[in-house]
PDB file of C-alpha atoms in Angstrom:
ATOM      1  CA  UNK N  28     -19.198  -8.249  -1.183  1.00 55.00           C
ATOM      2  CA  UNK N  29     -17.674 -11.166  -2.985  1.00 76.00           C
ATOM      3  CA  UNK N  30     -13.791 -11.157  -3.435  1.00 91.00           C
ATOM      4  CA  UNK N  31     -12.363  -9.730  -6.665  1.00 95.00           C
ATOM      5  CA  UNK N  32     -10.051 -11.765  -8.480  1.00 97.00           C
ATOM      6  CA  UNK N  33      -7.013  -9.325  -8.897  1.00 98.00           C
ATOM      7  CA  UNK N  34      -4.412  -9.524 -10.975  1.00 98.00           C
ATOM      8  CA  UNK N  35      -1.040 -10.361  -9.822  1.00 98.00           C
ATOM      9  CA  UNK N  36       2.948 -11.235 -10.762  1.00 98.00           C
ATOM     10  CA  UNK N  37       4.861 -14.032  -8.959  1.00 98.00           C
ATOM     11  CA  UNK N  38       8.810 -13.423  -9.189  1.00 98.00           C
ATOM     12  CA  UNK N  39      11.429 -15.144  -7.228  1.00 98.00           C
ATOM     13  CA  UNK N  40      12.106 -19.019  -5.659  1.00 97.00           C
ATOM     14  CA  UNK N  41       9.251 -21.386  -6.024  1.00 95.00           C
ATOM     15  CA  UNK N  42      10.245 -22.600  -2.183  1.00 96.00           C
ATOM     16  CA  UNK N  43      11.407 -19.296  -0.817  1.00 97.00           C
ATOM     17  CA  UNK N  44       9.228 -17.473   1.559  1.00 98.00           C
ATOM     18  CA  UNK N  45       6.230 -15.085   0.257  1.00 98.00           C
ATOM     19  CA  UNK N  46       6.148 -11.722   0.219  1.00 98.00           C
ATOM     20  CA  UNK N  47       3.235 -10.022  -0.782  1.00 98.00           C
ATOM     21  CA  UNK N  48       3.469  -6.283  -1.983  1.00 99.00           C
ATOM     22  CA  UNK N  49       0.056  -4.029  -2.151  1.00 98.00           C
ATOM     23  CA  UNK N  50      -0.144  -0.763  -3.825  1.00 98.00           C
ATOM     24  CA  UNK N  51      -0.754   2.444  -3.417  1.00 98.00           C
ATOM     25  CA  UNK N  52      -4.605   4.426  -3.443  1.00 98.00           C
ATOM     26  CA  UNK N  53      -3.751   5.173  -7.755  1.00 98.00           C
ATOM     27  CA  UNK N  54      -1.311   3.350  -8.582  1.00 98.00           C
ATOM     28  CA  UNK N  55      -0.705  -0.485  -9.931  1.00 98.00           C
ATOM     29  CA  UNK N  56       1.987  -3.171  -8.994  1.00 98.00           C
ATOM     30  CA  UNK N  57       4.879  -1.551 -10.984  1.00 98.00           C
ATOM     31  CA  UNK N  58       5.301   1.069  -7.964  1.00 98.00           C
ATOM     32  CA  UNK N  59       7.448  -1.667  -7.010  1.00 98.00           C
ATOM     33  CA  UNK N  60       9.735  -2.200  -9.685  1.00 98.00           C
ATOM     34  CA  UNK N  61      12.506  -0.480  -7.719  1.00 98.00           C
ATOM     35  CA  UNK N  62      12.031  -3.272  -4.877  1.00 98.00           C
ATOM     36  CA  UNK N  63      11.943  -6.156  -6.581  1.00 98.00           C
ATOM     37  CA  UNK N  64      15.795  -6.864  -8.004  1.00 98.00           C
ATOM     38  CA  UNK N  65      16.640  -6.968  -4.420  1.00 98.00           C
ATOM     39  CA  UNK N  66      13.357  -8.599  -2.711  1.00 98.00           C
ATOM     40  CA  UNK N  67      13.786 -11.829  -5.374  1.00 98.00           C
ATOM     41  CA  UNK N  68      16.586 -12.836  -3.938  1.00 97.00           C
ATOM     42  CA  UNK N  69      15.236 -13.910  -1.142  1.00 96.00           C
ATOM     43  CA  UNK N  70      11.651 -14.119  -1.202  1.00 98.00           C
ATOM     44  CA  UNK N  71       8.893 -15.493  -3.776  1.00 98.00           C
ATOM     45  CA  UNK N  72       7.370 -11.913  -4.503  1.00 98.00           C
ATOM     46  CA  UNK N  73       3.728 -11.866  -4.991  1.00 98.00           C
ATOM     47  CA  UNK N  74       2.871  -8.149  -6.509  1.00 98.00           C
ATOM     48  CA  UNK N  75      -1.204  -7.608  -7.340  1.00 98.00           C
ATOM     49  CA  UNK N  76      -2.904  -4.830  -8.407  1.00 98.00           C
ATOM     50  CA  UNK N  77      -5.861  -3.707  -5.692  1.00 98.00           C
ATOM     51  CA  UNK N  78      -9.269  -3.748  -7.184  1.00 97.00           C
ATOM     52  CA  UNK N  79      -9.926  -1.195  -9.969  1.00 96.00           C
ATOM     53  CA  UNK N  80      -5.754  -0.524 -10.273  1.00 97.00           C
ATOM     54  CA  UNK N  81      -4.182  -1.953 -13.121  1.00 97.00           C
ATOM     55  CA  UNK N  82      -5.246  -4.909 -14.444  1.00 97.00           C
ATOM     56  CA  UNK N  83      -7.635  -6.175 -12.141  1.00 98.00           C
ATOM     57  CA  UNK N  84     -11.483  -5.526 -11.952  1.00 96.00           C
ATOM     58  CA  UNK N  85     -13.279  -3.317  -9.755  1.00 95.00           C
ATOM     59  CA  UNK N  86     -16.101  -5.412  -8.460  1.00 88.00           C
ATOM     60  CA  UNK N  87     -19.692  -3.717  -8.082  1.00 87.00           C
ATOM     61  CA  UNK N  88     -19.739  -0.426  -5.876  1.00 88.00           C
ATOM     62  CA  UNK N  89     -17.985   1.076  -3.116  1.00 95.00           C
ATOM     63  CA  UNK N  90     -15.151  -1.135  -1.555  1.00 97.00           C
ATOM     64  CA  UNK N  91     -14.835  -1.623   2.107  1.00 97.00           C
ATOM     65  CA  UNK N  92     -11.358  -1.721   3.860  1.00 98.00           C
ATOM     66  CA  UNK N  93     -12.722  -5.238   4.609  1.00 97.00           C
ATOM     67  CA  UNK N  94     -13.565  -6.232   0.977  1.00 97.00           C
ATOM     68  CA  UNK N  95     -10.066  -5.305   0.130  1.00 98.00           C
ATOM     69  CA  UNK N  96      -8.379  -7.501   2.848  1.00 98.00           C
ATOM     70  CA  UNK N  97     -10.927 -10.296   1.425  1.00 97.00           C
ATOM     71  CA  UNK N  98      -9.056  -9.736  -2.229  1.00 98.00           C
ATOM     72  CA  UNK N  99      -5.957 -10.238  -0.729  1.00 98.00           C
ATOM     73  CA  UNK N 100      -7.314 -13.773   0.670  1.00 98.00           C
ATOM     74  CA  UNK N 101      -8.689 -14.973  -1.683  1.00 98.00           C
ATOM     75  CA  UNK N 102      -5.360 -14.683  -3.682  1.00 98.00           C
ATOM     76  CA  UNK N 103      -3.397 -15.826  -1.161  1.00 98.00           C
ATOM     77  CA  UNK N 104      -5.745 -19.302  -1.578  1.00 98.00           C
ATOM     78  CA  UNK N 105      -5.612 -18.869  -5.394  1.00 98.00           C
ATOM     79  CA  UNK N 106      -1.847 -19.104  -4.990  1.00 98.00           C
ATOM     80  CA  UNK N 107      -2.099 -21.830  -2.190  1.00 98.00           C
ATOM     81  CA  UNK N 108      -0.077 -19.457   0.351  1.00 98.00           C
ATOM     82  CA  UNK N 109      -1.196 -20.610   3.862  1.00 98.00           C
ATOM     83  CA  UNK N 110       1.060 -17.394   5.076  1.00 98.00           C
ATOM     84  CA  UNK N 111       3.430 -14.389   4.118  1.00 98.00           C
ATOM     85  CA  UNK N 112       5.490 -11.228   4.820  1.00 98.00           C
ATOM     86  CA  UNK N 113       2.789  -8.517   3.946  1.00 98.00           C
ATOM     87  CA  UNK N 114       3.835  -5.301   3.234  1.00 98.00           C
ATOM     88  CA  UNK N 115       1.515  -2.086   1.549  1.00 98.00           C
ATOM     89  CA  UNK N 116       1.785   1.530   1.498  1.00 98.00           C
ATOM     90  CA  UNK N 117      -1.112   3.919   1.723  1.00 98.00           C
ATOM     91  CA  UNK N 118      -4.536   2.397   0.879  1.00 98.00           C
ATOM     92  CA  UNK N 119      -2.219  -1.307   0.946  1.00 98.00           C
ATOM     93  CA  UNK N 120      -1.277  -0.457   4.016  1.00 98.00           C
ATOM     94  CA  UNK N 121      -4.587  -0.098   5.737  1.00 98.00           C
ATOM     95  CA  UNK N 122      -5.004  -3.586   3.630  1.00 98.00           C
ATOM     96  CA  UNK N 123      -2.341  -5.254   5.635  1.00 98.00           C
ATOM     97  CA  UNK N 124      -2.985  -3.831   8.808  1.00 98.00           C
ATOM     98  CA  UNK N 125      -6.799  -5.388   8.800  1.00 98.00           C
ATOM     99  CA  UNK N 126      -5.677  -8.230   7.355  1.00 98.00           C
ATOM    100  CA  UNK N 127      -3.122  -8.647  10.295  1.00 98.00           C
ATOM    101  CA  UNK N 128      -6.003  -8.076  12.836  1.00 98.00           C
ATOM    102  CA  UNK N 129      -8.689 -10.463  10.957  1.00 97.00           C
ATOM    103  CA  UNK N 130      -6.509 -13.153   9.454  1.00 97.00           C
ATOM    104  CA  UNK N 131      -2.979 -13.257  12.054  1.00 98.00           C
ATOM    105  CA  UNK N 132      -2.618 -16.923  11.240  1.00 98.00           C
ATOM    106  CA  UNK N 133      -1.864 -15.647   7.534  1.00 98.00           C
ATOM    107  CA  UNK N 134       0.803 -12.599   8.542  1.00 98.00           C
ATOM    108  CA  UNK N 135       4.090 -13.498   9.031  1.00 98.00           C
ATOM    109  CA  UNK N 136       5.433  -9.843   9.436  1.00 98.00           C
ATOM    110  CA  UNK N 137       3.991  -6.530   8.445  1.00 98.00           C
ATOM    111  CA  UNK N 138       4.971  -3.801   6.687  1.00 98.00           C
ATOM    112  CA  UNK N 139       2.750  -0.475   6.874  1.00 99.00           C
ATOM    113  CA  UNK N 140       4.293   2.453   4.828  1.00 98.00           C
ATOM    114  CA  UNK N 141       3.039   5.866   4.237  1.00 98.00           C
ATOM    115  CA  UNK N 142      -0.407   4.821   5.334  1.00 98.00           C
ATOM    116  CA  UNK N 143      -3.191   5.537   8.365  1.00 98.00           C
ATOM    117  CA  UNK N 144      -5.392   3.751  10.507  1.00 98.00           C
ATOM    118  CA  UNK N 145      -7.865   6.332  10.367  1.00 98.00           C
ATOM    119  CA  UNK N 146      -7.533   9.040   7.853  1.00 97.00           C
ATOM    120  CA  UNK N 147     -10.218  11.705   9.684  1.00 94.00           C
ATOM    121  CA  UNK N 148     -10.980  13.270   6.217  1.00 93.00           C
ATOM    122  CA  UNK N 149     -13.885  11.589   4.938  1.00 95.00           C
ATOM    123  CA  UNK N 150     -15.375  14.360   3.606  1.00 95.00           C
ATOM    124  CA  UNK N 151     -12.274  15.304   1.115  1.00 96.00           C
ATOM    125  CA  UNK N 152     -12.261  11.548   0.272  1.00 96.00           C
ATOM    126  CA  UNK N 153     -16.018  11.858  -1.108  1.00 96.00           C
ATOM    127  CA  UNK N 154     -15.478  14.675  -2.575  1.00 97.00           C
ATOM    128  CA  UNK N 155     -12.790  13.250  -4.292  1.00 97.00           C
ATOM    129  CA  UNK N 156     -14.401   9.992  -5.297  1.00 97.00           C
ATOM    130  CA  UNK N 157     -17.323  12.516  -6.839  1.00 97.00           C
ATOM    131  CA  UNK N 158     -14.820  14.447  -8.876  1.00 98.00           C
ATOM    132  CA  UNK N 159     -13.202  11.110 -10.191  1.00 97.00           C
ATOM    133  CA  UNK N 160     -16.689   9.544 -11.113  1.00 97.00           C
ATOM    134  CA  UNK N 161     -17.970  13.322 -12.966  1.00 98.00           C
ATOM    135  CA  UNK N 162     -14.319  13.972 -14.531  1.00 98.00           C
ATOM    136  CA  UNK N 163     -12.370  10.916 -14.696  1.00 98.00           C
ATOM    137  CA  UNK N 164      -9.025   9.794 -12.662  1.00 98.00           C
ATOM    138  CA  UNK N 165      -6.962  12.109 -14.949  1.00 97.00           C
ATOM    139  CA  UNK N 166      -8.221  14.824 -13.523  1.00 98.00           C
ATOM    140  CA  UNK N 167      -6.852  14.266 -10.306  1.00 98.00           C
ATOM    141  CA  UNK N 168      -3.032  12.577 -11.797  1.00 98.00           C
ATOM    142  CA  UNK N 169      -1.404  15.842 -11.342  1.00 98.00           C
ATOM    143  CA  UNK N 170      -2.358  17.065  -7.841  1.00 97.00           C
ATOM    144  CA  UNK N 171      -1.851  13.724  -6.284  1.00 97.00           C
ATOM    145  CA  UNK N 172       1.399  12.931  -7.854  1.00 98.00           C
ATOM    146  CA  UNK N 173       2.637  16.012  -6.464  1.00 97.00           C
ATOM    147  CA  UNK N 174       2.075  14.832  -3.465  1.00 97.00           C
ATOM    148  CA  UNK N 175       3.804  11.675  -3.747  1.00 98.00           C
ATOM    149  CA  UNK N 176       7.463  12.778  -4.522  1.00 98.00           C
ATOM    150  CA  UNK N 177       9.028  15.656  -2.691  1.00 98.00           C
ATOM    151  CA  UNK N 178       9.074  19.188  -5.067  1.00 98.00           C
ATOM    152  CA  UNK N 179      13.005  18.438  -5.906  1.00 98.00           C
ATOM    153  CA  UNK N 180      12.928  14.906  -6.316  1.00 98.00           C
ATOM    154  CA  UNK N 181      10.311  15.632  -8.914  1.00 98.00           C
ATOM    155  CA  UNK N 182      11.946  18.257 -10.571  1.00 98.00           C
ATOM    156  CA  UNK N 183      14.791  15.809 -11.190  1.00 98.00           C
ATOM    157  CA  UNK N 184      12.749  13.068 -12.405  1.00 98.00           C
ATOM    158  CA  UNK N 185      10.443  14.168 -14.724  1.00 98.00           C
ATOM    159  CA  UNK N 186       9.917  11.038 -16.417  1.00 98.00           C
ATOM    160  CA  UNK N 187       8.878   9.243 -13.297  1.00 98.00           C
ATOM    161  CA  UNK N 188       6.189  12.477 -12.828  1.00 98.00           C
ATOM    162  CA  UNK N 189       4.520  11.962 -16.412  1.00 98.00           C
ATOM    163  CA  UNK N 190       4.872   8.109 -15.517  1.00 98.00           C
ATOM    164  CA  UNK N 191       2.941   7.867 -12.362  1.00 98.00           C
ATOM    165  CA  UNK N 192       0.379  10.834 -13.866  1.00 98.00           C
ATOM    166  CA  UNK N 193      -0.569   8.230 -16.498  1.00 98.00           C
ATOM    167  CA  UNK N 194      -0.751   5.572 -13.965  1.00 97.00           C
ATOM    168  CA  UNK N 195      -3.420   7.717 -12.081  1.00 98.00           C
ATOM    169  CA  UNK N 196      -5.232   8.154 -15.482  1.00 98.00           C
ATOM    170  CA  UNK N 197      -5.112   4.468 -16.251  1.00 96.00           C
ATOM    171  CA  UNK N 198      -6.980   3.341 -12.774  1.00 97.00           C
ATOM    172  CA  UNK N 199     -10.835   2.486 -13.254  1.00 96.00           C
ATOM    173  CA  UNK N 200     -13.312   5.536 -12.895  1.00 97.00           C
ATOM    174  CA  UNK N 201     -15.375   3.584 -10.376  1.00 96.00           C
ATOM    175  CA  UNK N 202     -12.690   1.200  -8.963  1.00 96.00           C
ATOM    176  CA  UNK N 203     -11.067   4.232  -8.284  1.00 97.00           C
ATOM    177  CA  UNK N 204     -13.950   5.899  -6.610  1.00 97.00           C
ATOM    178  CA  UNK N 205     -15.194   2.850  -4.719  1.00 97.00           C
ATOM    179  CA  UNK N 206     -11.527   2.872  -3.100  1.00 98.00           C
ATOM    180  CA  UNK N 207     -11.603   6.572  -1.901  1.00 98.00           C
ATOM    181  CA  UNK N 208     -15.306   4.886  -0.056  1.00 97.00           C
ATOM    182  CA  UNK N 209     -13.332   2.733   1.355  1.00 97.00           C
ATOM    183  CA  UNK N 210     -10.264   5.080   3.239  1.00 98.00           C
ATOM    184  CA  UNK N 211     -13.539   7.681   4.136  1.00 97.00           C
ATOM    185  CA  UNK N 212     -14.950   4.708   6.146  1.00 97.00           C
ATOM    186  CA  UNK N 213     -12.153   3.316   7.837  1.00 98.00           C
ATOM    187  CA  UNK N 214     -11.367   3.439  11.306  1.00 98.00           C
ATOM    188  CA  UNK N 215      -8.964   1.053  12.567  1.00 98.00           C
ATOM    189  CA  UNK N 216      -7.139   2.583  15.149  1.00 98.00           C
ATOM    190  CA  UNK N 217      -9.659   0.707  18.221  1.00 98.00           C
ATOM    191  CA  UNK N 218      -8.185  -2.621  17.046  1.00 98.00           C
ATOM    192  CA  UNK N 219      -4.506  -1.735  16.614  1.00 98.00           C
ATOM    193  CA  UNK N 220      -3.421  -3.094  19.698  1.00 98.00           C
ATOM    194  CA  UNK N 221      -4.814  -6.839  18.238  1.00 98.00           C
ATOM    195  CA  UNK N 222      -1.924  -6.927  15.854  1.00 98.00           C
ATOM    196  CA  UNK N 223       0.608 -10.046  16.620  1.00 98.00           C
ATOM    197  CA  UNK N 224       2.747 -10.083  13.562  1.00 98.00           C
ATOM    198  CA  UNK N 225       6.037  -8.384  13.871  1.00 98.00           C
ATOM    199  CA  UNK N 226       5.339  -4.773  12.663  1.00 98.00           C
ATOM    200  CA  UNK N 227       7.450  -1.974  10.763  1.00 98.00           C
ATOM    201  CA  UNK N 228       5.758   1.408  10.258  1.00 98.00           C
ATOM    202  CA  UNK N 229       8.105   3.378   7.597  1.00 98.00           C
ATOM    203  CA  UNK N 230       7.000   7.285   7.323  1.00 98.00           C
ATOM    204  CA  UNK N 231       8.306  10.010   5.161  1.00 98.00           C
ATOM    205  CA  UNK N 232       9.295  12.779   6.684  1.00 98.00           C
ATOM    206  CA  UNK N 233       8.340  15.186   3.479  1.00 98.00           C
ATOM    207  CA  UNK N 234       4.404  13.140   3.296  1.00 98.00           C
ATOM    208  CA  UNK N 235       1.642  15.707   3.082  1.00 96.00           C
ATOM    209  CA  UNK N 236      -0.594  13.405   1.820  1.00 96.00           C
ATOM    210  CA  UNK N 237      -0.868  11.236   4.781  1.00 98.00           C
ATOM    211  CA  UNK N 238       1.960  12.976   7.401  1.00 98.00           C
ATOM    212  CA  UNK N 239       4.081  11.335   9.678  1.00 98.00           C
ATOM    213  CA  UNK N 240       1.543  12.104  13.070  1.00 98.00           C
ATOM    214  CA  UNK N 241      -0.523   8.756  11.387  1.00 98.00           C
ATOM    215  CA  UNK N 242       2.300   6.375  11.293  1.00 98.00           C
ATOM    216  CA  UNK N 243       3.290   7.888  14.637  1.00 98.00           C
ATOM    217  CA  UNK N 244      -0.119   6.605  15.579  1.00 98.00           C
ATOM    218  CA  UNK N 245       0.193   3.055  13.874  1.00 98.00           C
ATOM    219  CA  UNK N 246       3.358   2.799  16.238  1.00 98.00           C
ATOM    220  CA  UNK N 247       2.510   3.587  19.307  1.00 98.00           C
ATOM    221  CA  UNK N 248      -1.122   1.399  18.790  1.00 98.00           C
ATOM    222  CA  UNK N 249       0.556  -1.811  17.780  1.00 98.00           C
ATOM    223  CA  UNK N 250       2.136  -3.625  20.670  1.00 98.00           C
ATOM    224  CA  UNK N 251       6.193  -4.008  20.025  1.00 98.00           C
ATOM    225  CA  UNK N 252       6.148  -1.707  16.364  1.00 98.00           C
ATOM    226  CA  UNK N 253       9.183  -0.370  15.261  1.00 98.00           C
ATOM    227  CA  UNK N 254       9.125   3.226  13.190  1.00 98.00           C
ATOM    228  CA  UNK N 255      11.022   4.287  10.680  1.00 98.00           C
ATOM    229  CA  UNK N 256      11.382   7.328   9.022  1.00 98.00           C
ATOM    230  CA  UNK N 257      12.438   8.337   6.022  1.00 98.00           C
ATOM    231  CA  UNK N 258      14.096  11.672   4.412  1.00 98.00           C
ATOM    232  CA  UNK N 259      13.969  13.090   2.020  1.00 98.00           C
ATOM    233  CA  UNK N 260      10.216  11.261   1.505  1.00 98.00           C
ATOM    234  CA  UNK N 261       6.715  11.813   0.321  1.00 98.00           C
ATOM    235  CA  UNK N 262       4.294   9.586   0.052  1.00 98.00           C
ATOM    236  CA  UNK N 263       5.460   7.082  -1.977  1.00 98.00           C
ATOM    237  CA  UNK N 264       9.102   6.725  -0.174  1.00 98.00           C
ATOM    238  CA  UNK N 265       9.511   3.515  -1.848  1.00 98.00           C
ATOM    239  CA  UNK N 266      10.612   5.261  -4.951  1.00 98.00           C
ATOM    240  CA  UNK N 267      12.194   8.473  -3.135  1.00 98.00           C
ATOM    241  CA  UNK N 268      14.047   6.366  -1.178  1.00 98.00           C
ATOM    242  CA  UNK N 269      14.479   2.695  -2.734  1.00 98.00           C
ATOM    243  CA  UNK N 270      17.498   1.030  -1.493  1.00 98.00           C
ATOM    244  CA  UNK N 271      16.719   1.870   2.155  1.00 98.00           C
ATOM    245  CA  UNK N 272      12.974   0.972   1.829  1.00 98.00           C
ATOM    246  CA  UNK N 273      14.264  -2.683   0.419  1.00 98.00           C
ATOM    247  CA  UNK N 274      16.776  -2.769   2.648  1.00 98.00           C
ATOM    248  CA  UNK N 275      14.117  -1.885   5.564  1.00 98.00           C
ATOM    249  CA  UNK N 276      11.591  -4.703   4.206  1.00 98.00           C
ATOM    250  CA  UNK N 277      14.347  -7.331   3.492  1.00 98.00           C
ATOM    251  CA  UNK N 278      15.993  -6.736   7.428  1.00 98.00           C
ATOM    252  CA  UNK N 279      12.299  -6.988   8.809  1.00 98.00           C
ATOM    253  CA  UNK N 280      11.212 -10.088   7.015  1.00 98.00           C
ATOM    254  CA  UNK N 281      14.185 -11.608   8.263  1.00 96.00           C
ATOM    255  CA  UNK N 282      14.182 -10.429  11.737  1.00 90.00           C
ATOM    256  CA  UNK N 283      17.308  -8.123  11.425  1.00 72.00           C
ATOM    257  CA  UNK N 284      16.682  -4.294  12.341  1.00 67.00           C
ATOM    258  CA  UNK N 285      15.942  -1.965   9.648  1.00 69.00           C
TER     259      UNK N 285
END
């Protein structure tokens, strides 16, 4: 499949380092907005949206975990980055850790939060990419989200909740869809141990969408990864738990512990 040109912000130094930030399976490149304040100080942040998120196409059909890390190429070229800190949670997360195993000459460090190398639910991803495609993405907004903050965080914020709920409704039908194709199919856990780039695995301790065993797994599979976990933390710990994930990402990028 031919890259998608996504859509993406550049904050921060012209001449400082790059960090690229990938999004989350339903969300778009504002998930980071509690990160960045603290990331542009030191880096040149490079947020995008992952096909059919936000503002950038979907391209035609289902997406491959593959096709993805070819997006995230191709922008990198766009942008004339020969290399960067890569970070992603969930679905951007399996994004960086297949970029890190096809393209190491491009990874300085990675960052894999709240994702998996191998989901083993491929059957609850189809039948969610079949809901999304008969009902639309706003069907879904509400279950997922409450997966992605834990119950009393969300009780507390219930601005955020609506928020994220319309950024699930806002994602492409079929971009959507094609993405869910693409977690169902993955299996990366056989070339884990090919990973050079320095590697942090963040978890939350509270994630039920994809639980701690998988970053466990990312760990132990990539030679010299360091874990960290997170609580109180769903799936989206970035926003649960903000100053220590931009803390973590800023230590890591810079070779300090997290």
């Amino acid at each position: 499949m031919t890259a998608v040109e996504v859509h993406a912000v550049v904050e921060g130094p012209a001449d400082g380092p790059v960090l690229l930030l990938s999004n989350s399976l339903g969300s778009d490149l504002t998930m980071w907005d509690p990160q960045v304040p603290a990331l542009i100080e030191r880096f040149r942040v490079v947020r995008y949206d992952t096909r059919g998120h936000g503002r950038s196409p979907s391209g035609p059909g289902d997406a491959t975990i593959d096709d993805l890390a070819d997006d995230v190429v191709a922008l990198l070229d766009r942008l004339g980055v020969a290399r960067a800190h890569v970070a992603g949670v969930s679905i951007g997360g399996m994004t960086g850790l297949r970029l890190a195993v096809r393209e190491p000459q491009r990874v300085l460090t990675l960052a894999v939060l709240c994702s998996s190398a191998h989901t083993g639910n491929a059957d609850s991803w189809a039948d969610r990419a079949r809901t999304v495609r008969a009902e639309g993405t706003g069907a879904i907004a509400e279950p997922v989200v409450s997966r992605w903050l834990t119950p009393p965080y969300a009780a507390a914020h219930p601005e955020l909740v609506a928020r994220l709920q319309a950024m699930i409704s806002a994602a492409d039908d079929e971009g959507y869809a094609g993405c869910c194709a693409a977690i169902a199919a993955m299996d990366q856990r056989s070339d884990l141990h090919r990973i050079t780039a320095p590697t942090l695995v963040v978890s939350g301790a509270e994630d039920q969408a994809v639980p701690p065993e998988h970053q466990q797994l990312i760990a132990d599979g990539v030679p010299g990864a360091r874990l960290l976990s997170l609580s109180p933390a769903a799936h989206l710990a970035n926003l649960e738990q903000p100053e220590q994930v931009s803390r973590a990402l800023i230590a890591h990028a810079t070779g300090g512990t997290p």
